[in-house]
mmCIF file of C-alpha atoms in Angstrom:
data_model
loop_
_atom_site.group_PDB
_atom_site.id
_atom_site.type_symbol
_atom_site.label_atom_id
_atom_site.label_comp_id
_atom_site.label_asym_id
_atom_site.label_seq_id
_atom_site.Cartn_x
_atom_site.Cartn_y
_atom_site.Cartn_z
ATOM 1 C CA UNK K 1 118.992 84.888 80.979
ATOM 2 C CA UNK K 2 118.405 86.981 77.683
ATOM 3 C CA UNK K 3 118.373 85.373 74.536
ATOM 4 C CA UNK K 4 121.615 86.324 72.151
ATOM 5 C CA UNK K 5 120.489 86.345 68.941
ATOM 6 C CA UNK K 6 122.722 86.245 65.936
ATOM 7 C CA UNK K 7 123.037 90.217 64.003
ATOM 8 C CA UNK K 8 122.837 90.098 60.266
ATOM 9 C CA UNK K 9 124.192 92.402 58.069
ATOM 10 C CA UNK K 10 121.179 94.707 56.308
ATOM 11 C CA UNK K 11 122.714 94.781 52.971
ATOM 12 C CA UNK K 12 121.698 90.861 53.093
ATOM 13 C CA UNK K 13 118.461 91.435 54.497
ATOM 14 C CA UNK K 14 117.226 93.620 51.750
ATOM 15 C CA UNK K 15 116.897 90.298 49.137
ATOM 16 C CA UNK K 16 116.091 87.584 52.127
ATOM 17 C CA UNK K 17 115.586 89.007 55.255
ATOM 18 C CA UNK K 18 113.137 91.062 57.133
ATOM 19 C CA UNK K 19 113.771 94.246 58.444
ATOM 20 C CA UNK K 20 111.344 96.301 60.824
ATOM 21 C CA UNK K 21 110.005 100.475 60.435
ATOM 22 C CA UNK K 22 108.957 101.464 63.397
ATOM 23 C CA UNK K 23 106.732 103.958 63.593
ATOM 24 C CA UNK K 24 106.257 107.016 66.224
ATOM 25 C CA UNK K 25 104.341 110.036 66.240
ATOM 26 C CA UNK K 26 104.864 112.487 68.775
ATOM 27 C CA UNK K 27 103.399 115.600 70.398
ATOM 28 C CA UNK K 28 104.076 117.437 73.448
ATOM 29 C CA UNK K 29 105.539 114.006 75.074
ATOM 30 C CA UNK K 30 108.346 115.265 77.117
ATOM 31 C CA UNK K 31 107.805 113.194 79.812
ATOM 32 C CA UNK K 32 107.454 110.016 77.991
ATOM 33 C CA UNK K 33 109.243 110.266 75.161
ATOM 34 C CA UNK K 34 112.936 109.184 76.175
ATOM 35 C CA UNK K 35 111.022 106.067 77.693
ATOM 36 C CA UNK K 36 108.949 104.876 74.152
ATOM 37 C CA UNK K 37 112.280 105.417 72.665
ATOM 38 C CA UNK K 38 114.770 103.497 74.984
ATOM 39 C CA UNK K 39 112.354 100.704 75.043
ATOM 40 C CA UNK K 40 113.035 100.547 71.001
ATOM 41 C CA UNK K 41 116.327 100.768 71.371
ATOM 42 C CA UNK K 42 117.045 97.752 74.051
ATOM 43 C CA UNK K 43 115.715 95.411 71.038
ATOM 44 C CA UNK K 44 117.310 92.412 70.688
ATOM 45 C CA UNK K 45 117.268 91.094 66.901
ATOM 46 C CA UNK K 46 118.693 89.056 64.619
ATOM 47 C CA UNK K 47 117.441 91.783 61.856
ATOM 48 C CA UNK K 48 117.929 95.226 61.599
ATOM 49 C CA UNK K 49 115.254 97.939 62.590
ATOM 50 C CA UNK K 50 115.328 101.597 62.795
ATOM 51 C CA UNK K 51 113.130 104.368 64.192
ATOM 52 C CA UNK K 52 111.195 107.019 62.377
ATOM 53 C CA UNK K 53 109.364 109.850 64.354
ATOM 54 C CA UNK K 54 107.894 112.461 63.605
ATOM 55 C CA UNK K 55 107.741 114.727 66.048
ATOM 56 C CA UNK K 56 104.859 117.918 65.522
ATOM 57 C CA UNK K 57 105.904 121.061 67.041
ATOM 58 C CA UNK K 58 105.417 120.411 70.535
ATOM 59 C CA UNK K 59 104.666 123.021 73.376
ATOM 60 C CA UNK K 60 107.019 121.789 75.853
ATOM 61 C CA UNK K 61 110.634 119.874 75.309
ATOM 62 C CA UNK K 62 109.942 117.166 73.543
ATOM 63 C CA UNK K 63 111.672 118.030 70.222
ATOM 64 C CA UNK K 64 115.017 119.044 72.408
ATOM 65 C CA UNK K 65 115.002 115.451 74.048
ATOM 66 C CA UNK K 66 114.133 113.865 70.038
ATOM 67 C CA UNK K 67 117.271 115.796 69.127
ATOM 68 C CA UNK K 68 119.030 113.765 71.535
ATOM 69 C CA UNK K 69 118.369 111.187 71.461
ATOM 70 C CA UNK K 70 119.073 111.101 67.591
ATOM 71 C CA UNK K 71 122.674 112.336 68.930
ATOM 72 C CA UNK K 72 122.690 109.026 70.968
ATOM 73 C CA UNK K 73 121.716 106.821 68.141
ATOM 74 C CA UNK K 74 122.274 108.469 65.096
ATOM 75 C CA UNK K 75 122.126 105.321 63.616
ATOM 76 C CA UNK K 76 118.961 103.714 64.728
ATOM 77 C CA UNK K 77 116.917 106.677 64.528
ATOM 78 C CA UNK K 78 115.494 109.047 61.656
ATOM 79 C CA UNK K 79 113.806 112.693 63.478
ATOM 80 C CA UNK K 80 110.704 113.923 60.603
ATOM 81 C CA UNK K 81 110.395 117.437 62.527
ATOM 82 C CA UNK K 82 107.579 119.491 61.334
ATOM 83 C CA UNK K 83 107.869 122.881 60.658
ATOM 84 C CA UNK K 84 104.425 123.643 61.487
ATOM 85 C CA UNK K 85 102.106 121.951 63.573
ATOM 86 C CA UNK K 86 100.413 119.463 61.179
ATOM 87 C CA UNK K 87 97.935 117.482 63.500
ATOM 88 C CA UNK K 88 98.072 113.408 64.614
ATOM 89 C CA UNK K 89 96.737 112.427 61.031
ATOM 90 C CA UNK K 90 98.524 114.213 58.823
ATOM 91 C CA UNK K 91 101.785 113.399 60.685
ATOM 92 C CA UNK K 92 101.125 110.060 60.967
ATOM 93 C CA UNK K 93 100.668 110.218 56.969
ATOM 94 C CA UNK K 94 103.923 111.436 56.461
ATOM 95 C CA UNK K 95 105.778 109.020 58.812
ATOM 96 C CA UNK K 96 103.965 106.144 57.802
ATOM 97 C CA UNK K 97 105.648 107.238 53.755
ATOM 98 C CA UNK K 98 109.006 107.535 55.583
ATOM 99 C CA UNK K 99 108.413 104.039 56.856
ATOM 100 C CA UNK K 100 107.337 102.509 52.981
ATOM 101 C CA UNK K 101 110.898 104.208 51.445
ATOM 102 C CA UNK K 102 112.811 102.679 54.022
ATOM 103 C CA UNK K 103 111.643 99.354 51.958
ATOM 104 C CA UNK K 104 111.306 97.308 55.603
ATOM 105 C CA UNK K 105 109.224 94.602 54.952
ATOM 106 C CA UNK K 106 107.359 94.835 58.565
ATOM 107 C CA UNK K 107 106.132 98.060 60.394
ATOM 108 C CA UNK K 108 105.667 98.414 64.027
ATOM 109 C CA UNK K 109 103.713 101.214 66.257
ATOM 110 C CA UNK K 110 104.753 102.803 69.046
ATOM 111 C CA UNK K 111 103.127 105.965 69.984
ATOM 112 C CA UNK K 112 105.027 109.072 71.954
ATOM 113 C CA UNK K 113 103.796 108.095 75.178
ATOM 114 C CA UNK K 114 103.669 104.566 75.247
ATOM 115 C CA UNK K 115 106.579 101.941 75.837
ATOM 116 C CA UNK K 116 107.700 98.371 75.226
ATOM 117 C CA UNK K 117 108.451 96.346 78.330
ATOM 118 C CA UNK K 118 110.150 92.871 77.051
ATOM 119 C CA UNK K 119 113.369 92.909 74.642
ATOM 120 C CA UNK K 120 112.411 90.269 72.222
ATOM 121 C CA UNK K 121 108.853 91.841 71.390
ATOM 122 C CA UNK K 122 110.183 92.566 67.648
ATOM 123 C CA UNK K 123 111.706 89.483 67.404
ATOM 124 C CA UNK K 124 108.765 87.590 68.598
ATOM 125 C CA UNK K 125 106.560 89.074 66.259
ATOM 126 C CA UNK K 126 108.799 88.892 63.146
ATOM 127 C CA UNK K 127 109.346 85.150 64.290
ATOM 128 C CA UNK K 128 105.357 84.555 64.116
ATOM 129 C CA UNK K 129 104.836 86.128 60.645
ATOM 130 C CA UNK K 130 108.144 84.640 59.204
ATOM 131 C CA UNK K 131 106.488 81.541 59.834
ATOM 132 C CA UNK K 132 102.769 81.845 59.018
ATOM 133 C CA UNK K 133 102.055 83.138 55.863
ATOM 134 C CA UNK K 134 98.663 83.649 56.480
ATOM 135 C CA UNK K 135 98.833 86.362 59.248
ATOM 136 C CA UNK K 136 99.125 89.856 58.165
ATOM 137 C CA UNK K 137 99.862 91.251 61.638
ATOM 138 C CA UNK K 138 100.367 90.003 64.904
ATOM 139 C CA UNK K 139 99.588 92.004 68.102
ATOM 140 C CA UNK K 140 100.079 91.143 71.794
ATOM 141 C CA UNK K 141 98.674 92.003 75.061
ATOM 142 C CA UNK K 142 99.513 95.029 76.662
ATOM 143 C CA UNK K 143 98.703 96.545 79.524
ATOM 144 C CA UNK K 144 96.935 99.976 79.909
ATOM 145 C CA UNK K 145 98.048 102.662 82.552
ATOM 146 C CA UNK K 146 95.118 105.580 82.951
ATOM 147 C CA UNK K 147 96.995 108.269 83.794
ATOM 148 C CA UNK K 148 93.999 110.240 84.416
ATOM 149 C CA UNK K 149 91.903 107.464 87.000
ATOM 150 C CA UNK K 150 95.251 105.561 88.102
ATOM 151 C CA UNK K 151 93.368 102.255 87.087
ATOM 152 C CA UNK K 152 95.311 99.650 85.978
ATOM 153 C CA UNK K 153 94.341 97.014 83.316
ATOM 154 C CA UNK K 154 95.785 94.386 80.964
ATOM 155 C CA UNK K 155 93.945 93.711 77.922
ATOM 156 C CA UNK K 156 92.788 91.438 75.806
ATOM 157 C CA UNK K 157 92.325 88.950 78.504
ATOM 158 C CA UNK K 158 93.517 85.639 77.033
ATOM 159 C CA UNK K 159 95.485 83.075 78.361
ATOM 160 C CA UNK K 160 96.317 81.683 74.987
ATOM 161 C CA UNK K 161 97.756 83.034 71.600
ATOM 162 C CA UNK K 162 94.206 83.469 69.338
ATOM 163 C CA UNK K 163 93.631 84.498 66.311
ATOM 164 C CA UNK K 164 91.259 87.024 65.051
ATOM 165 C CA UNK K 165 89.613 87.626 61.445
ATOM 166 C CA UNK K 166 88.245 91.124 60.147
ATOM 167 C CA UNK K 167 84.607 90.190 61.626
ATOM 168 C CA UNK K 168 85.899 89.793 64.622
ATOM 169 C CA UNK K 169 87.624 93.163 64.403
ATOM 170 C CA UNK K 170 84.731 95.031 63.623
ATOM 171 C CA UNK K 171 82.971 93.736 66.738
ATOM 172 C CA UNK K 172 85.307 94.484 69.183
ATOM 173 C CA UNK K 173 88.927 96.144 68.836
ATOM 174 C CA UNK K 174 90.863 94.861 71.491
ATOM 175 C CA UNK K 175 94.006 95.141 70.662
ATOM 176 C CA UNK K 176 96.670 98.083 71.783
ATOM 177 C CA UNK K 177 98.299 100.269 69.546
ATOM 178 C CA UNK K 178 101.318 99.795 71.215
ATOM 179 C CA UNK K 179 101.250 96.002 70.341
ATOM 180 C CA UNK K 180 100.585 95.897 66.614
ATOM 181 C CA UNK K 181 103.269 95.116 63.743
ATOM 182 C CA UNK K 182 101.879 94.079 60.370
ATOM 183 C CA UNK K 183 103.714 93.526 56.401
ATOM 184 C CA UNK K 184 103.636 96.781 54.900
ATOM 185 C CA UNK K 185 103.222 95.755 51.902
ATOM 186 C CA UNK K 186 99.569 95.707 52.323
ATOM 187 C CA UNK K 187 99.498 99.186 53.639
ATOM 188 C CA UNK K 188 101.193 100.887 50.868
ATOM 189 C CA UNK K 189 100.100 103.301 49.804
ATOM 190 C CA UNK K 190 97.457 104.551 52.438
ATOM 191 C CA UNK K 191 94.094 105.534 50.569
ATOM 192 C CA UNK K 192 93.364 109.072 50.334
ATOM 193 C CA UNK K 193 90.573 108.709 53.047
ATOM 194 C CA UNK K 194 92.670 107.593 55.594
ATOM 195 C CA UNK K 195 92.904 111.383 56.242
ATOM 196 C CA UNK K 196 89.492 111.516 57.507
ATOM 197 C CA UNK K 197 89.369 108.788 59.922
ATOM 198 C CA UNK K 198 88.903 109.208 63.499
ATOM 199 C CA UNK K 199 90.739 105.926 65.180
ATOM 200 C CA UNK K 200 93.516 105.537 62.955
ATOM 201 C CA UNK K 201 95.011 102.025 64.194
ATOM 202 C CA UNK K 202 91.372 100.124 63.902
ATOM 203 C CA UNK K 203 90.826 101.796 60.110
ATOM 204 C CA UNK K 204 94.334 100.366 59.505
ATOM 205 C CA UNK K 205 93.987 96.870 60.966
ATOM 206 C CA UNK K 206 90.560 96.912 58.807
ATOM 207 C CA UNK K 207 92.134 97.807 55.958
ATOM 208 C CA UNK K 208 95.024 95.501 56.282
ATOM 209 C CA UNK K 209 92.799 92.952 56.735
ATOM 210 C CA UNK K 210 90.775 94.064 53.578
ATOM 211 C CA UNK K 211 93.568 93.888 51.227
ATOM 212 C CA UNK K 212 95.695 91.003 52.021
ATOM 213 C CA UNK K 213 92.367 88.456 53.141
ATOM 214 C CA UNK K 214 94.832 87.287 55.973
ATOM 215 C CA UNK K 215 94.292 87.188 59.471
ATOM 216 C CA UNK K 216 95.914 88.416 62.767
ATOM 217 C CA UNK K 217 97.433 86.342 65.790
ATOM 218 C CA UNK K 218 97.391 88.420 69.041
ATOM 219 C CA UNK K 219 100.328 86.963 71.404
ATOM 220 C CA UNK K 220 99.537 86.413 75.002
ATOM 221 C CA UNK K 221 102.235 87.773 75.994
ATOM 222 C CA UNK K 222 102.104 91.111 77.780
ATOM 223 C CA UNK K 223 104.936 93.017 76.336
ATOM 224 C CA UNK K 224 104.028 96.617 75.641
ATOM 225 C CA UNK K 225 102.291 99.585 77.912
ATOM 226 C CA UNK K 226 99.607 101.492 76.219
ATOM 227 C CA UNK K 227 98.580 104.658 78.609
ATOM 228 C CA UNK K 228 95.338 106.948 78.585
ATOM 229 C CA UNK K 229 95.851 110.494 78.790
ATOM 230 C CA UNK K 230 94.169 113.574 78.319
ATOM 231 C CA UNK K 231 96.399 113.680 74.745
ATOM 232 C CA UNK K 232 95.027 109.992 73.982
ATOM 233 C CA UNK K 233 91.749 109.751 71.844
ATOM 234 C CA UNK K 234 90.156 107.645 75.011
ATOM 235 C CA UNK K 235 91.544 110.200 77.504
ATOM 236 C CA UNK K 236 90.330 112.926 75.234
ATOM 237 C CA UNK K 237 86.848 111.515 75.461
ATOM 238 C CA UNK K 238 87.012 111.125 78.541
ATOM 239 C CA UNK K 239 88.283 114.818 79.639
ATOM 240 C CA UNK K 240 85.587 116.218 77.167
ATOM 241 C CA UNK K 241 83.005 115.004 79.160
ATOM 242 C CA UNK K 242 81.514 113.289 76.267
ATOM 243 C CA UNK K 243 78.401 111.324 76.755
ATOM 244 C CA UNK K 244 78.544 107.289 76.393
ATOM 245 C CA UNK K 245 75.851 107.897 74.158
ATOM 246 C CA UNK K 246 78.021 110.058 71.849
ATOM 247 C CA UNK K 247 80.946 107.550 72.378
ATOM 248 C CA UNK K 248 79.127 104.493 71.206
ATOM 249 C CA UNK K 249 77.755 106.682 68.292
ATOM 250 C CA UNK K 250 81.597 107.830 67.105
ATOM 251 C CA UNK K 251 82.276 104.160 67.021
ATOM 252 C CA UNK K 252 79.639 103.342 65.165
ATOM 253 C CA UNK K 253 79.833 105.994 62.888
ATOM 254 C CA UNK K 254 83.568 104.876 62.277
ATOM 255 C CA UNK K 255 82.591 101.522 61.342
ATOM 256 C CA UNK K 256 79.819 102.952 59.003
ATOM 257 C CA UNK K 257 82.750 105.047 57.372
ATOM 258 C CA UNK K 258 84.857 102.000 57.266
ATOM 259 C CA UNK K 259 82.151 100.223 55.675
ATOM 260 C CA UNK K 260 81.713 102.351 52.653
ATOM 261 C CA UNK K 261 85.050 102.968 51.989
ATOM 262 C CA UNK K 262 85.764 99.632 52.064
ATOM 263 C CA UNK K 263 82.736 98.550 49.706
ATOM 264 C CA UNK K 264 81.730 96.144 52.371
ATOM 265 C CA UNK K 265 77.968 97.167 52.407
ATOM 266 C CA UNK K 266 77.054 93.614 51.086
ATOM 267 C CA UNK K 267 78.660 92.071 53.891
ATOM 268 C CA UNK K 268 78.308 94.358 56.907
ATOM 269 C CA UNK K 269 75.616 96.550 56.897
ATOM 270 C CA UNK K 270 74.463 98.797 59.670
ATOM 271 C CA UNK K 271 71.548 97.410 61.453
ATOM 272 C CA UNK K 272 73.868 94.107 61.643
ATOM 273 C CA UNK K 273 76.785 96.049 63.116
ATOM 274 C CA UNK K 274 74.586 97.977 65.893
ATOM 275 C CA UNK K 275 73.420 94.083 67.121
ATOM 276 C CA UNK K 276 76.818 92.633 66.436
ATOM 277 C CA UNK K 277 78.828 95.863 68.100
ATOM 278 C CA UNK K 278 80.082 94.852 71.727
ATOM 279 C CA UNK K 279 78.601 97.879 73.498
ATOM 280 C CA UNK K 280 79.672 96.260 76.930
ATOM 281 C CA UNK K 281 83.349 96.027 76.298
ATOM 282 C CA UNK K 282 83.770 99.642 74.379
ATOM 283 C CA UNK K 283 81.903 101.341 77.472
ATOM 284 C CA UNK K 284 83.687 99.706 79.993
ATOM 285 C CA UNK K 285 86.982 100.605 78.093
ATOM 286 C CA UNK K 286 86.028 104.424 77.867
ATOM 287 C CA UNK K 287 84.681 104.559 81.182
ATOM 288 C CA UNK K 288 85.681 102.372 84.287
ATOM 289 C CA UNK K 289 83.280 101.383 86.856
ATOM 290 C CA UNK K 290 85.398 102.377 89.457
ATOM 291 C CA UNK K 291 82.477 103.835 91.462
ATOM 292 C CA UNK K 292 78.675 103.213 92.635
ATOM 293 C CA UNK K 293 77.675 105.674 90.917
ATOM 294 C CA UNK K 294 80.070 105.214 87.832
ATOM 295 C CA UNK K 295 78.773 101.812 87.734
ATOM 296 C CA UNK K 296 74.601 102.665 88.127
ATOM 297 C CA UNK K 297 75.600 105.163 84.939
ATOM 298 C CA UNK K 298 77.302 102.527 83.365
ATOM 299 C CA UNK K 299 74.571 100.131 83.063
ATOM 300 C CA UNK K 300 72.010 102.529 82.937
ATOM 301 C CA UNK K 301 73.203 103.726 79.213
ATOM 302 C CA UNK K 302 73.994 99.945 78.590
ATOM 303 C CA UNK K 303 70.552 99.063 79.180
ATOM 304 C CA UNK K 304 69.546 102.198 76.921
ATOM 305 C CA UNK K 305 71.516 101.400 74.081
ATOM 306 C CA UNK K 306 70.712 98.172 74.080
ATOM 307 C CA UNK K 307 66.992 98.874 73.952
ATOM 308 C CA UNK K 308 67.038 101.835 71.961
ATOM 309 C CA UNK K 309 69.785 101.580 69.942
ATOM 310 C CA UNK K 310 67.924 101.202 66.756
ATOM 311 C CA UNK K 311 66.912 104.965 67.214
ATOM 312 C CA UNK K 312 70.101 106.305 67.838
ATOM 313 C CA UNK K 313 70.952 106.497 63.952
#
């Protein structure tokens, strides 16, 4: 049976309630966005949320279906629509500023083509940080769909809800986009490099983590689908035919960038991160051994990185 949870009215939330952004950028999503969006909209809270996309000149229909969906919940959902193509990061700049005026004291992600598969993930979430101070974000597991390979995987594998510092973050990002929500307060406003950064949700979990020296709880729940495409930055890897050696690199060279503009080269410097860095789980998360031969490459360029990884700067 569904849980029935009590509405408040927002003009009381704004001195003692929370109330949730969520976030969405989208681009050329036609045949996922109505999906991402109804799975929003079948929230059930005892806080108000609303919707804010920003939808970036798409190709094919997806700023016709936006439209009407904003027509169905006029409401619930604010449509940012870009004049001009402006590119993922710039667009997620500008929604992410929509999502600070709103004043909502909690912002969650949700991507074009992605979806949320259990009613009460909001109210899950805002129920975990409500009550632990110390968290600046919870995630949860979610499960991946590869669009591209047709495999099928849920991940992070836990059986219980676990926590996770920033060290652990740099190691190994496990965590879906899909699945994060986090205090904005500690995002606003983005730093002017966030521009320049290649994996936008692990620079922001970092940097979260940076400013508010909190932690994050990841839920072990499975509540959210994440999916690889060839318009995802794994499926775009992927249908580049870009070497593992060139994938590991752009992952290290992320955390390098991360590391400077963070002033953490005290703490984390490079030759740590390339023995700390989890080469095993990014590989297998770019590339699935779903093969022989997928699986001889796979540990091939495992067993090169490993021993000649201190070259590859």
């Amino acid at each position: 049976m569904a849980m029935i949870l009590e509405k408040k009215d927002l003009g009381m939330q704004l001195d003692n309630l929370p109330s949730v952004a969520v976030y969405m950028i989208t681009y050329n999503h036609a045949f996922f966005i109505e999906e991402a969006v109804e799975s929003i909209m079948i929230q059930n809270t005892n806080f108000e949320y609303k919707l804010f996309i920003g939808e970036d000149c798409s190709t094919d229909n997806t700023r016709a279906i936006c439209l009407k969906l904003k027509e169905r919940y006029p409401d619930k959902i604010e449509l940012i629509l870009n004049e001009k193509n402006l590119g993922a990061v710039s667009n997620a700049i500008q929604v992410f500023k929509a999502c600070f005026e709103s004043k909502a004291k909690y912002i969650a992600l949700l991507e074009g083509d992605d979806y949320w598969t259990d009613p009460l993930k909001l109210q899950k979430q805002v129920d975990f940080l409500e009550a632990n101070p110390d968290y600046v974000i919870c995630a949860h597991v979610a499960e991946e769909k590869n669009e591209m390979t047709k495999f099928n995987n849920v991940f992070p594998h836990i059986k219980l809800n676990t926590t996770k510092n920033i060290e652990d973050y740099i190691i190994n990002n496990l965590t879906a986009t899909c699945s994060l929500m986090f205090k904005a307060e500690y995002l606003n406003p983005l730093p002017i490099w966030y521009k320049d950064i290649h994996f936008g949700d692990w620079g922001l979990a970092l940097l979260l983590f940076y400013r508010s020296n909190k932690k994050l709880m990841i839920l072990k729940d499975c509540m959210g689908v994440y999916r690889v495409n060839s318009g995802s930055v794994h499926g775009s890897l992927k249908s580049d035919n870009l070497s593992l050696i060139k994938a590991y690199k752009m992952h290290l060279d992320f955390i390098n960038f991360i590391n400077e503009k963070l002033f953490l080269k005290g703490k984390f410097k490079p030759s740590v991160i390339k023995k700390k860095i989890n080469t095993h789980a990014i590989l297998a998360d770019l590339y699935k051994k779903e093969s022989i031969i997928g699986y001889c490459k796979h540990s091939m360029i495992k067993y090169l990185l490993i021993r000649f990884g201190n070259r590859l700067s």
